[in-house]
Structures are given as structure tokens and as C-alpha cells.
PDB file of C-alpha atoms in Angstrom:
ATOM      1  CA  UNK A1225     -62.492 -31.774  52.744  1.00  0.00           C
ATOM      2  CA  UNK A1226     -61.028 -28.011  52.567  1.00  0.00           C
ATOM      3  CA  UNK A1227     -57.588 -29.829  53.714  1.00  0.00           C
ATOM      4  CA  UNK A1228     -57.478 -32.044  50.285  1.00  0.00           C
ATOM      5  CA  UNK A1229     -57.963 -29.508  47.981  1.00  0.00           C
ATOM      6  CA  UNK A1230     -55.331 -26.924  49.868  1.00  0.00           C
ATOM      7  CA  UNK A1231     -53.155 -29.778  49.141  1.00  0.00           C
ATOM      8  CA  UNK A1232     -54.102 -30.470  46.067  1.00  0.00           C
ATOM      9  CA  UNK A1233     -53.918 -26.523  44.879  1.00  0.00           C
ATOM     10  CA  UNK A1234     -50.148 -26.625  46.853  1.00  0.00           C
ATOM     11  CA  UNK A1235     -49.426 -29.831  44.892  1.00  0.00           C
ATOM     12  CA  UNK A1236     -50.101 -28.171  41.286  1.00  0.00           C
ATOM     13  CA  UNK A1237     -48.764 -24.831  42.401  1.00  0.00           C
ATOM     14  CA  UNK A1238     -45.189 -26.345  43.043  1.00  0.00           C
ATOM     15  CA  UNK A1239     -45.430 -27.981  39.821  1.00  0.00           C
ATOM     16  CA  UNK A1240     -45.903 -25.644  38.007  1.00  0.00           C
ATOM     17  CA  UNK A1241     -42.745 -23.945  39.806  1.00  0.00           C
ATOM     18  CA  UNK A1242     -40.911 -26.456  39.175  1.00  0.00           C
ATOM     19  CA  UNK A1243     -41.956 -26.585  35.779  1.00  0.00           C
ATOM     20  CA  UNK A1244     -41.446 -23.152  35.516  1.00  0.00           C
ATOM     21  CA  UNK A1245     -37.758 -23.595  36.799  1.00  0.00           C
ATOM     22  CA  UNK A1246     -36.956 -25.738  34.127  1.00  0.00           C
ATOM     23  CA  UNK A1247     -38.027 -23.384  31.315  1.00  0.00           C
ATOM     24  CA  UNK A1248     -36.259 -20.692  32.590  1.00  0.00           C
ATOM     25  CA  UNK A1249     -32.842 -23.029  32.680  1.00  0.00           C
ATOM     26  CA  UNK A1250     -33.955 -24.396  29.422  1.00  0.00           C
ATOM     27  CA  UNK A1251     -34.267 -20.695  27.931  1.00  0.00           C
ATOM     28  CA  UNK A1252     -30.709 -19.858  29.381  1.00  0.00           C
ATOM     29  CA  UNK A1253     -29.112 -22.039  27.882  1.00  0.00           C
ATOM     30  CA  UNK A1254     -30.939 -21.909  24.336  1.00  0.00           C
ATOM     31  CA  UNK A1255     -29.748 -18.044  25.115  1.00  0.00           C
ATOM     32  CA  UNK A1256     -26.109 -19.041  25.423  1.00  0.00           C
ATOM     33  CA  UNK A1257     -26.729 -21.362  22.154  1.00  0.00           C
ATOM     34  CA  UNK A1258     -28.158 -18.438  20.094  1.00  0.00           C
ATOM     35  CA  UNK A1259     -25.095 -15.941  21.595  1.00  0.00           C
ATOM     36  CA  UNK A1260     -22.857 -19.005  19.959  1.00  0.00           C
ATOM     37  CA  UNK A1261     -24.786 -19.602  17.006  1.00  0.00           C
ATOM     38  CA  UNK A1262     -24.428 -15.358  15.996  1.00  0.00           C
ATOM     39  CA  UNK A1263     -20.973 -15.631  17.038  1.00  0.00           C
ATOM     40  CA  UNK A1264     -20.176 -18.040  14.653  1.00  0.00           C
ATOM     41  CA  UNK A1265     -22.410 -16.659  12.316  1.00  0.00           C
ATOM     42  CA  UNK A1266     -20.362 -13.586  11.952  1.00  0.00           C
ATOM     43  CA  UNK A1267     -16.894 -15.031  12.156  1.00  0.00           C
ATOM     44  CA  UNK A1268     -18.069 -16.762   9.039  1.00  0.00           C
ATOM     45  CA  UNK A1269     -19.610 -13.679   7.440  1.00  0.00           C
ATOM     46  CA  UNK A1270     -15.757 -12.450   8.059  1.00  0.00           C
ATOM     47  CA  UNK A1271     -15.195 -15.271   6.254  1.00  0.00           C
ATOM     48  CA  UNK A1272     -16.795 -15.370   3.714  1.00  0.00           C
ATOM     49  CA  UNK A1273     -15.926 -11.679   2.499  1.00  0.00           C
ATOM     50  CA  UNK A1274     -12.107 -12.129   3.093  1.00  0.00           C
ATOM     51  CA  UNK A1275     -12.191 -15.151   0.767  1.00  0.00           C
ATOM     52  CA  UNK A1276     -14.032 -13.086  -1.730  1.00  0.00           C
ATOM     53  CA  UNK A1277     -11.313 -10.567  -1.743  1.00  0.00           C
ATOM     54  CA  UNK A1278      -9.261 -13.009  -2.324  1.00  0.00           C
ATOM     55  CA  UNK A1279     -10.954 -14.319  -4.925  1.00  0.00           C
ATOM     56  CA  UNK A1280     -11.242 -11.080  -6.246  1.00  0.00           C
ATOM     57  CA  UNK A1281      -7.426 -10.512  -6.127  1.00  0.00           C
ATOM     58  CA  UNK A1282      -6.826 -13.805  -8.256  1.00  0.00           C
ATOM     59  CA  UNK A1283      -9.387 -13.305 -10.688  1.00  0.00           C
ATOM     60  CA  UNK A1284      -7.275  -9.567 -11.652  1.00  0.00           C
ATOM     61  CA  UNK A1285      -3.729 -11.669 -11.510  1.00  0.00           C
ATOM     62  CA  UNK A1286      -5.376 -14.310 -13.948  1.00  0.00           C
ATOM     63  CA  UNK A1287      -6.568 -11.440 -16.349  1.00  0.00           C
ATOM     64  CA  UNK A1288      -2.888 -10.286 -16.312  1.00  0.00           C
ATOM     65  CA  UNK A1289      -1.619 -13.523 -16.842  1.00  0.00           C
ATOM     66  CA  UNK A1290      -3.833 -13.675 -19.845  1.00  0.00           C
ATOM     67  CA  UNK A1291      -2.742 -10.592 -21.428  1.00  0.00           C
ATOM     68  CA  UNK A1292       0.299 -11.631 -20.675  1.00  0.00           C
ATOM     69  CA  UNK A1293       0.284 -15.010 -22.321  1.00  0.00           C
ATOM     70  CA  UNK A1294      -1.491 -13.162 -25.005  1.00  0.00           C
ATOM     71  CA  UNK A1295       1.597 -11.102 -25.877  1.00  0.00           C
ATOM     72  CA  UNK A1296       3.987 -14.056 -25.343  1.00  0.00           C
ATOM     73  CA  UNK A1297       1.865 -15.917 -28.000  1.00  0.00           C
ATOM     74  CA  UNK A1298       2.161 -12.558 -30.303  1.00  0.00           C
ATOM     75  CA  UNK A1299       5.609 -11.819 -29.709  1.00  0.00           C
ATOM     76  CA  UNK A1300       6.566 -15.460 -30.906  1.00  0.00           C
ATOM     77  CA  UNK A1301       4.113 -15.139 -33.733  1.00  0.00           C
ATOM     78  CA  UNK A1302       6.125 -11.577 -34.760  1.00  0.00           C
ATOM     79  CA  UNK A1303       9.634 -13.825 -34.269  1.00  0.00           C
ATOM     80  CA  UNK A1304       8.671 -16.949 -36.133  1.00  0.00           C
ATOM     81  CA  UNK A1305       7.899 -14.708 -39.236  1.00  0.00           C
ATOM     82  CA  UNK A1306      10.829 -12.652 -38.959  1.00  0.00           C
ATOM     83  CA  UNK A1307      12.725 -15.975 -38.777  1.00  0.00           C
ATOM     84  CA  UNK A1308      10.907 -17.542 -41.796  1.00  0.00           C
ATOM     85  CA  UNK A1309      11.821 -14.031 -43.398  1.00  0.00           C
ATOM     86  CA  UNK A1310      15.384 -14.517 -42.690  1.00  0.00           C
ATOM     87  CA  UNK A1311      15.722 -18.376 -43.845  1.00  0.00           C
ATOM     88  CA  UNK A1312      14.299 -17.187 -46.720  1.00  0.00           C
ATOM     89  CA  UNK A1313      16.761 -14.627 -47.898  1.00  0.00           C
ATOM     90  CA  UNK A1314      19.275 -17.261 -48.245  1.00  0.00           C
TER      91      UNK A1314
END
């Protein structure tokens, strides 16, 4: 009976050892995947930062264009008014 108990214990220990090895391999794979995802997150953060900088620059350019457009419209109105004045002199 004692031999049977030892065999049963040995089988359970071997099962536990195999499971521990499986879990260790799985843990290593998960750690590798985590590292890969962390690198991806950093790359995406860098991309977001660059995109935000580009967006800020584009917004500044759009503001400059809007100011120039306002000035162009004002000049056009003044020139139109002067032309009307000149035409009314006839």
C-alpha cells in the first residue's frame, strides 16, 4: 500500500511540475507581449505628440490666412469705394 501511495504522490508531483513549467512558459510569453505592447504605446504616444504639434502649427497658419483674408477683403472694399468715387467724378 505504501508503494501505491508513493506512486500516487510522485504522479501528483510530476503533474504539478509540468503545470509549473507550462505556467512559467506562459508567463514568459505574456511578459514578452507586455514589453511589445509597452513599446507600441510609447510609439503611439510619440505619434500623438507629433500630430498635436502639427495640428497646432496648422491652426496657427489658418489664423494667419484668416487675418490676411480679412485684410484682402478690407482692401478690396476700399478699392471698390475709390473706384466708385472716381466713376462718379465724370
